[in-house]
Short mmCIF file of C-alpha atoms and ligand atoms in Angstrom, two decimals:
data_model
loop_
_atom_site.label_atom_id
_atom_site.label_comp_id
_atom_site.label_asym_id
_atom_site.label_seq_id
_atom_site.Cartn_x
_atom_site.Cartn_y
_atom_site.Cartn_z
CA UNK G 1 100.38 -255.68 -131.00
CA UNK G 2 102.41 -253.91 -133.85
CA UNK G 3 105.85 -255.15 -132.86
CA UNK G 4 105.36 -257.45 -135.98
CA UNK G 5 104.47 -255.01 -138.35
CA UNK G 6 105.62 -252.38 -140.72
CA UNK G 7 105.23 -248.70 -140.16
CA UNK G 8 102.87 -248.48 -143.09
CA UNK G 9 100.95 -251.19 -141.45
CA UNK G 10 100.53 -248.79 -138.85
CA UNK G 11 99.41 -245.68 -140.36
CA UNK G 12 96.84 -247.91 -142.52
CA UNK G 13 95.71 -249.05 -139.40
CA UNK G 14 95.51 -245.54 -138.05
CA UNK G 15 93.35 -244.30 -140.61
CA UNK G 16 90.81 -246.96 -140.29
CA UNK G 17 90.49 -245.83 -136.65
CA UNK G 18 92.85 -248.18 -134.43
CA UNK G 19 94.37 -245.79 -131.72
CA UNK G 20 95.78 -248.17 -129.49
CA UNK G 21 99.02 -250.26 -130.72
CA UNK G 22 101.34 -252.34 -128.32
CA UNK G 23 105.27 -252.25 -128.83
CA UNK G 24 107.44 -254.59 -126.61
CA UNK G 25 111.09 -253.71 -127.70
CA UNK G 26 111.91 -249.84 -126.09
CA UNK G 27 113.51 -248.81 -129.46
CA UNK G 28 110.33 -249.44 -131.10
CA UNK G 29 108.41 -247.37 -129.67
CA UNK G 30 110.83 -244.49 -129.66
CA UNK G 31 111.18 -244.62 -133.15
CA UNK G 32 107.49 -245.19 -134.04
CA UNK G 33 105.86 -243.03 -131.17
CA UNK G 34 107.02 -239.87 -132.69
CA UNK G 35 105.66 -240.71 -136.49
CA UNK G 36 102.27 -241.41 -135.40
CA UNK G 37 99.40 -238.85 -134.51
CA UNK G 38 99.64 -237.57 -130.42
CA UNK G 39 95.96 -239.58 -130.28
CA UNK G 40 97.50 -242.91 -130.36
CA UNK G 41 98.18 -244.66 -127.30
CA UNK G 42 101.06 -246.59 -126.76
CA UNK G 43 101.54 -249.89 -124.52
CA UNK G 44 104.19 -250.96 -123.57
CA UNK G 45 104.48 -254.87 -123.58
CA UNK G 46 107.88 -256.42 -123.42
CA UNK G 47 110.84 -256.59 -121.10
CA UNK G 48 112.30 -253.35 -119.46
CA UNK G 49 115.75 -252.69 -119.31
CA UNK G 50 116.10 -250.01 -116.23
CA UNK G 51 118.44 -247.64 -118.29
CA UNK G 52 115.61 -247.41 -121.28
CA UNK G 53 112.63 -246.71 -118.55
CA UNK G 54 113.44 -242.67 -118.77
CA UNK G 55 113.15 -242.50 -122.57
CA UNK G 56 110.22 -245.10 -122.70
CA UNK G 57 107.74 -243.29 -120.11
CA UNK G 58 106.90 -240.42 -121.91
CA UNK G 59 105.75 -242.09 -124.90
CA UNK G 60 103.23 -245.00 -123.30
CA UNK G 61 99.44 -244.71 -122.28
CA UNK G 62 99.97 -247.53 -120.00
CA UNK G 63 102.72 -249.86 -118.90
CA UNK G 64 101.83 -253.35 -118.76
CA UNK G 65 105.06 -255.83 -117.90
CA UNK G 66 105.78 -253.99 -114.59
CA UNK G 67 107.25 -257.39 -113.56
CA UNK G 68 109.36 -256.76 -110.21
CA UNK G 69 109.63 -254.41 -107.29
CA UNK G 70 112.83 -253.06 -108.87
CA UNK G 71 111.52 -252.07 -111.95
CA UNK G 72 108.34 -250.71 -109.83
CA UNK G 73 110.70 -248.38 -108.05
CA UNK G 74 112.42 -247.16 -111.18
CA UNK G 75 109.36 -246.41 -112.79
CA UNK G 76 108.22 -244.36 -109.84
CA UNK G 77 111.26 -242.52 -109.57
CA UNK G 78 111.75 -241.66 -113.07
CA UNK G 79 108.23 -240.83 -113.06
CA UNK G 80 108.69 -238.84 -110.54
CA UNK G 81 111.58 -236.67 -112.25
CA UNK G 82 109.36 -236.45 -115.44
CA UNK G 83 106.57 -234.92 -113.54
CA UNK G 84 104.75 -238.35 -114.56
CA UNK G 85 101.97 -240.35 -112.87
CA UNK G 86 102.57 -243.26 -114.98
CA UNK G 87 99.73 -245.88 -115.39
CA UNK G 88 101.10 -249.19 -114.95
CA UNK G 89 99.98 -252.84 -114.80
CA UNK G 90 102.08 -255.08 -112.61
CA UNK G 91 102.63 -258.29 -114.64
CA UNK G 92 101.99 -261.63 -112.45
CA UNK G 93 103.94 -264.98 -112.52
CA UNK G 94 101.36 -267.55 -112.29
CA UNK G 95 102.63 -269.84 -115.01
CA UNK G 96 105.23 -270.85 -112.61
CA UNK G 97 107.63 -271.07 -115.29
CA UNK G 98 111.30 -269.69 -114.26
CA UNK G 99 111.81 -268.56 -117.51
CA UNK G 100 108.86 -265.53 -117.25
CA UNK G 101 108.96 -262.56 -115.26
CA UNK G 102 107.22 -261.24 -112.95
CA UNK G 103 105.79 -260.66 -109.23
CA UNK G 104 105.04 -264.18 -107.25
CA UNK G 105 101.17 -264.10 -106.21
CA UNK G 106 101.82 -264.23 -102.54
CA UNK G 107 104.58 -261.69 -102.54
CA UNK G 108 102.33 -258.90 -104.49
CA UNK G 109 99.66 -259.76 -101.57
CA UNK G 110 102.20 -258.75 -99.16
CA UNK G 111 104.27 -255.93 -101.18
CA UNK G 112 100.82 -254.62 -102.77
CA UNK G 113 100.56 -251.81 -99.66
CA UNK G 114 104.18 -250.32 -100.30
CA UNK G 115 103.60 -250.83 -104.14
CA UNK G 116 101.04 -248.48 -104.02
CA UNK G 117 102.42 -246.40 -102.08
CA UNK G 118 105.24 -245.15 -104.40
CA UNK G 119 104.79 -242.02 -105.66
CA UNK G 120 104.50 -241.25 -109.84
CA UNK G 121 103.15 -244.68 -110.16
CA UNK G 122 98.74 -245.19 -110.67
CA UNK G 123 98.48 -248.96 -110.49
CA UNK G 124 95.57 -249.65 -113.02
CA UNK G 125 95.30 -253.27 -113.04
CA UNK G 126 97.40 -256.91 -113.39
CA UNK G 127 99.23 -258.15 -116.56
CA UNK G 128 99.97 -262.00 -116.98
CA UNK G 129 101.35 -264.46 -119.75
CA UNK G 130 99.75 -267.86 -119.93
CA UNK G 131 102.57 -271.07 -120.08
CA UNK G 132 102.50 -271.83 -123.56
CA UNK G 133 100.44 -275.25 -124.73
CA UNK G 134 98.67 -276.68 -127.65
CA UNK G 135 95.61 -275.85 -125.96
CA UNK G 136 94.08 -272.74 -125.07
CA UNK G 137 91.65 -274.16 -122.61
CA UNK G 138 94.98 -275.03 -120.13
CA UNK G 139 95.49 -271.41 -120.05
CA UNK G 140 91.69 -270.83 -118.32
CA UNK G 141 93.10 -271.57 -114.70
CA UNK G 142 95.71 -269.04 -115.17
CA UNK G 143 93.54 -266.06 -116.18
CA UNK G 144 91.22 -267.06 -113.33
CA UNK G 145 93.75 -266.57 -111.06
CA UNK G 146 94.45 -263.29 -112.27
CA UNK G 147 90.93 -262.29 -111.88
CA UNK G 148 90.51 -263.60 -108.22
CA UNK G 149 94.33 -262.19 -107.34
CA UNK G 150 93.01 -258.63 -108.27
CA UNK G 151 90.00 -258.75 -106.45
CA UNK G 152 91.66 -259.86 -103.76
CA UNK G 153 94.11 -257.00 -103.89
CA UNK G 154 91.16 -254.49 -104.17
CA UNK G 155 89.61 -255.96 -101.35
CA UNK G 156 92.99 -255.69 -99.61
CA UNK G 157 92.75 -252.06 -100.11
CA UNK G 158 88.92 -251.36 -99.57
CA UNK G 159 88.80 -249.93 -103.40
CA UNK G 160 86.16 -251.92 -105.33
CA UNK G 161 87.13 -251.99 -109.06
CA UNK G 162 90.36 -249.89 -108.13
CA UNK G 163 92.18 -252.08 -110.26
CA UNK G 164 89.87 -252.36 -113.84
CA UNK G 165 92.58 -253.87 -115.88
CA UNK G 166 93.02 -257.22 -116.67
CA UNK G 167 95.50 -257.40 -119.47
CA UNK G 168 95.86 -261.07 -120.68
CA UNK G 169 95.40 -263.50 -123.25
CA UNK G 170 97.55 -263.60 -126.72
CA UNK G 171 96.39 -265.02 -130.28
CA UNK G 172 95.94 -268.89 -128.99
CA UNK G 173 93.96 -267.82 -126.15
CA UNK G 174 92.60 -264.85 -126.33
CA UNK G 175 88.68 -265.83 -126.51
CA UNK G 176 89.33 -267.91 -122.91
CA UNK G 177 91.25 -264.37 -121.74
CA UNK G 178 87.84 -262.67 -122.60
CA UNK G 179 85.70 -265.09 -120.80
CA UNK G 180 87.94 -265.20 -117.61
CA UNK G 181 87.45 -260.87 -117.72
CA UNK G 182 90.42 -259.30 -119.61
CA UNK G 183 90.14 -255.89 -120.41
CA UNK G 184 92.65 -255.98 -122.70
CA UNK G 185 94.16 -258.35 -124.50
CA UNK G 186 97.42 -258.60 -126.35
CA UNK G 187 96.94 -260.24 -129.82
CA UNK G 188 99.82 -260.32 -132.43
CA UNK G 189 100.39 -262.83 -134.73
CA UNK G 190 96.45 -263.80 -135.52
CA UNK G 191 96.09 -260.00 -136.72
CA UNK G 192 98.91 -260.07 -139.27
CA UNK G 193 99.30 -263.17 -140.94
CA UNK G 194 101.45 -263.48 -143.40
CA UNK G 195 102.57 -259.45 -142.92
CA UNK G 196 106.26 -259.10 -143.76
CA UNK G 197 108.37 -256.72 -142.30
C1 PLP W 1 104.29 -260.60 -128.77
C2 PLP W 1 103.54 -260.54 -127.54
C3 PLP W 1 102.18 -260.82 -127.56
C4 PLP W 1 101.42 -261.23 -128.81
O1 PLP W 1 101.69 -262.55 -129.11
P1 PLP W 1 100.91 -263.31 -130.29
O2 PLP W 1 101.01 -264.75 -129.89
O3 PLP W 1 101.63 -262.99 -131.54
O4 PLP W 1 99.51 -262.83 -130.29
C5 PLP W 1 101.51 -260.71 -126.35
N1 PLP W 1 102.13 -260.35 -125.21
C6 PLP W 1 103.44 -260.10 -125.16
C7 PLP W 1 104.05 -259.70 -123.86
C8 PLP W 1 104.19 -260.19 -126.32
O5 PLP W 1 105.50 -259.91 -126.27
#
């Protein structure tokens, strides 16, 4: 995750090979996208606003905080306008905390059908944020249910390993994310210690 980071950060990150650098604020990326190589791949992270979805779509490889059914059908229509098929990760609630986004379990069991069903949208995979805690172990249950939620929706749909991505786990708990099958995992602050921007 460069949201942290400096631009030069970037680039020197760039030439030792890194392609793939997550942004959560939209402005970010639209600043930074355009000053790095057309190799790099973009994800976005963080909280959408639906007016800075258009501007935000072309830039990103893959769009991991899909977090509600609204934001799904923006996403698809602007995707749709753009001549897009726009990779997405639908980001999970199973924290239970009120203060997160994203879909309830049971709901994207039952919504999954129509979800895939809108058009400029290629679900990839599931996206989730642990509850915070002094221990990364509690987190463990949480990634498992991520796991066992996308299988389920695969079997649901008769695709095996139609959904690949498993996009969880942060600096605390990112060695318990790996364990529990993330494919990708979202790692800020324990990458840039002491980096000042
Ligand atoms: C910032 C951020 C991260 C990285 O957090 P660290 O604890 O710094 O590793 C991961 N996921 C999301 C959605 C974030 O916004």
């Amino acid at each position: 995750m460069t949201k942290y980071v400096s631009l030069e950060t970037i680039h020197a990150l760039y030439d030792l090979g890194v392609r793939d650098f997550g942004e959560s604020r939209p402005q970010s990326l639209w600043t930074r996208a355009p000053l790095l190589p057309d190799d790099v791949r973009w994800h976005f992270i963080g909280r959408w606003q639906t007016n800075k979805v258009k501007r935000t779509l072309p830039l990103i490889a893959l769009a991991h905080s899909v977090d509600s059914w609204h934001l799904a059908e923006r996403v698809s229509q602007e995707s749709v306008k753009l001549g897009l098929v726009t990779p997405i990760l639908v980001e999970v609630l199973l924290s239970g905390e009120e203060s997160k986004a994203g879909f309830d379990p049971e709901e994207l069991a039952t919504t999954w059908h129509k979800l895939r069903e809108l058009p400029g949208l290629n679900p990839r995979g599931l996206m989730t944020m642990a509850a915070e805690s002094g221990d990364p172990e509690d987190a463990r249950p949480t990634f498992r249910q991520l796991r066992e939620l996308r299988d389920e929706l695969c079997q649901q749909t008769g695709v095996p390993g139609g959904l690949p991505f498993l996009s969880m786990g942060m600096s605390q708990d990112f060695e318990q994310a790996i364990e529990e099958g993330a494919t990708h995992v979202r790692v800020g602050s324990a990458l840039f210690e002491g980096e000042n921007t």
